[in-house]
């Protein structure tokens, strides 16, 4: 793995603020099988920048009704 590729690996504590969520939310998403894909190396969890960006892109909506239908908004 190149040095550049390693720099694009974020541990949870760095990935969470990158996507504007709490680390605890990302822990819950891993248990539930939702959220961005991750890499598990031993006990460590990493997220690739490209996967975090794709996750954010998948959340783009154009209206509140679309957000509620697609993303389960309106708690």
Coordinates of N, CA and C in Angstrom, one line a residue:
X1 N 0.9 -1.2 0.0 CA 0.0 0.0 0.0 C 0.9 1.2 0.0
X2 N 0.6 2.2 -0.9 CA 1.4 3.4 -1.0 C 1.2 4.3 0.3
X3 N 2.1 5.2 0.5 CA 2.0 6.1 1.6 C 0.8 7.0 1.4
X4 N 0.5 7.4 0.1 CA -0.7 8.2 -0.1 C -2.0 7.4 0.2
X5 N -2.0 6.1 -0.1 CA -3.2 5.3 0.3 C -3.4 5.2 1.8
X6 N -2.3 5.1 2.5 CA -2.3 5.0 4.0 C -2.8 6.3 4.6
X7 N -2.5 7.4 4.0 CA -2.9 8.7 4.5 C -4.4 8.9 4.3
X8 N -5.0 8.1 3.3 CA -6.4 8.2 3.1 C -7.2 7.2 4.0
X9 N -6.6 6.6 5.0 CA -7.2 5.7 5.9 C -7.5 6.5 7.2
X10 N -8.7 6.6 7.6 CA -9.1 7.4 8.8 C -9.5 6.4 9.9
X11 N -9.0 6.6 11.1 CA -9.6 5.9 12.2 C -10.9 6.5 12.6
X12 N -11.7 5.8 13.3 CA -13.1 6.3 13.7 C -13.0 7.7 14.2
X13 N -12.1 8.0 15.1 CA -12.0 9.3 15.7 C -11.8 10.5 14.8
X14 N -11.1 10.1 13.6 CA -10.9 11.1 12.6 C -12.0 11.1 11.5
X15 N -12.6 9.9 11.3 CA -13.6 9.8 10.3 C -14.9 10.4 10.7
X16 N -15.2 10.3 12.0 CA -16.5 10.8 12.5 C -16.7 12.3 12.2
X17 N -15.7 13.2 12.6 CA -15.9 14.6 12.4 C -15.8 14.9 10.9
X18 N -15.1 14.1 10.1 CA -15.1 14.3 8.6 C -16.5 14.2 8.0
X19 N -17.3 13.3 8.5 CA -18.7 13.2 8.0 C -19.7 13.8 8.9
X20 N -19.2 14.6 9.9 CA -20.1 15.4 10.8 C -21.0 14.5 11.7
X21 N -20.5 13.4 12.2 CA -21.2 12.5 13.1 C -20.3 12.2 14.3
X22 N -20.9 11.7 15.3 CA -20.2 11.3 16.5 C -19.6 9.9 16.3
X23 N -18.4 9.7 16.9 CA -17.8 8.3 16.9 C -18.8 7.3 17.3
X24 N -19.6 7.6 18.4 CA -20.5 6.6 18.9 C -21.6 6.2 17.8
X25 N -21.9 7.1 17.0 CA -22.8 6.8 15.9 C -22.2 5.9 14.9
X26 N -20.9 6.1 14.6 CA -20.2 5.2 13.7 C -20.1 3.8 14.3
X27 N -19.9 3.7 15.6 CA -19.8 2.4 16.3 C -21.2 1.7 16.1
X28 N -22.2 2.4 16.3 CA -23.6 1.9 16.2 C -23.8 1.4 14.8
X29 N -23.5 2.2 13.8 CA -23.6 1.8 12.4 C -22.9 0.5 12.1
X30 N -21.7 0.3 12.7 CA -21.0 -0.9 12.4 C -21.8 -2.1 12.9
X31 N -22.4 -2.0 14.1 CA -23.1 -3.1 14.7 C -24.4 -3.3 13.8
X32 N -25.0 -2.3 13.4 CA -26.3 -2.4 12.6 C -26.0 -2.8 11.1
X33 N -24.8 -2.6 10.7 CA -24.5 -2.9 9.3 C -24.9 -1.7 8.4
X34 N -25.0 -0.5 8.9 CA -25.3 0.6 8.1 C -24.1 1.6 8.1
X35 N -24.2 2.7 7.5 CA -23.1 3.6 7.5 C -22.1 3.3 6.4
X36 N -21.0 4.0 6.4 CA -20.0 3.8 5.4 C -19.2 2.4 5.6
X37 N -18.7 1.8 4.5 CA -17.9 0.6 4.6 C -16.6 0.9 5.4
X38 N -16.1 -0.1 6.1 CA -14.9 0.1 6.9 C -14.0 -1.1 6.7
X39 N -12.8 -0.9 7.1 CA -11.7 -1.9 7.1 C -11.4 -2.3 8.5
X40 N -11.3 -3.6 8.8 CA -11.0 -4.0 10.2 C -9.6 -4.7 10.0
X41 N -8.6 -4.2 10.8 CA -7.3 -4.7 10.8 C -7.0 -5.0 12.3
X42 N -7.1 -6.3 12.6 CA -6.9 -6.6 14.1 C -8.1 -6.0 14.8
X43 N -7.7 -5.2 15.8 CA -8.7 -4.5 16.6 C -9.0 -3.1 16.1
X44 N -8.3 -2.7 15.2 CA -8.4 -1.3 14.6 C -9.4 -1.3 13.5
X45 N -10.2 -0.2 13.4 CA -11.1 0.1 12.4 C -10.7 1.3 11.6
X46 N -10.7 1.2 10.3 CA -10.3 2.3 9.4 C -11.4 2.5 8.3
X47 N -11.5 3.8 7.9 CA -12.4 4.1 6.8 C -11.6 4.8 5.7
X48 N -11.8 4.4 4.5 CA -11.1 5.1 3.4 C -11.8 6.4 3.0
X49 N -11.1 7.4 2.7 CA -11.6 8.7 2.4 C -12.6 8.6 1.3
X50 N -12.3 7.8 0.3 CA -13.3 7.6 -0.9 C -14.6 7.0 -0.4
X51 N -14.6 6.1 0.5 CA -15.8 5.5 1.0 C -16.6 6.5 1.9
X52 N -15.9 7.4 2.6 CA -16.6 8.4 3.4 C -17.2 9.4 2.4
X53 N -16.5 9.8 1.4 CA -17.0 10.7 0.4 C -18.2 10.1 -0.3
X54 N -18.2 8.9 -0.7 CA -19.3 8.2 -1.3 C -20.5 8.1 -0.4
X55 N -20.3 7.9 0.9 CA -21.4 7.9 1.9 C -22.0 9.2 1.9
X56 N -21.2 10.3 2.0 CA -21.8 11.6 2.0 C -22.6 11.9 0.7
X57 N -22.0 11.5 -0.5 CA -22.7 11.7 -1.7 C -24.0 11.0 -1.8
X58 N -24.1 9.8 -1.1 CA -25.3 9.0 -1.2 C -26.4 9.7 -0.3
X59 N -26.1 10.7 0.5 CA -27.0 11.3 1.4 C -27.6 12.6 0.8
X60 N -27.1 13.0 -0.4 CA -27.6 14.2 -1.1 C -29.1 14.1 -1.5
X61 N -29.9 15.0 -1.1 CA -31.3 15.0 -1.4 C -31.7 16.4 -1.9
X62 N -32.8 16.5 -2.5 CA -33.3 17.8 -3.0 C -34.5 18.4 -2.3
X63 N -35.1 17.6 -1.4 CA -36.3 18.1 -0.7 C -36.4 17.3 0.6
X64 N -37.1 17.9 1.5 CA -37.3 17.2 2.8 C -38.1 15.9 2.7
X65 N -39.1 15.9 1.7 CA -39.9 14.7 1.6 C -39.0 13.6 1.0
X66 N -38.0 13.9 0.1 CA -37.1 12.9 -0.4 C -36.2 12.4 0.8
X67 N -35.8 13.3 1.6 CA -34.9 12.9 2.8 C -35.7 12.0 3.7
X68 N -36.9 12.3 4.0 CA -37.7 11.4 4.9 C -38.0 10.1 4.2
X69 N -38.3 10.0 2.9 CA -38.5 8.8 2.3 C -37.3 7.9 2.2
X70 N -36.1 8.5 1.8 CA -34.9 7.8 1.5 C -34.1 7.5 2.8
X71 N -34.1 8.5 3.7 CA -33.1 8.4 4.8 C -33.7 8.3 6.1
X72 N -35.1 8.2 6.2 CA -35.7 8.0 7.5 C -35.7 9.2 8.3
X73 N -35.8 10.4 7.8 CA -35.8 11.6 8.5 C -37.2 11.8 9.3
X74 N -37.3 12.9 9.9 CA -38.6 13.2 10.6 C -38.8 12.3 11.9
X75 N -37.8 12.3 12.8 CA -37.9 11.5 14.0 C -39.0 12.0 14.9

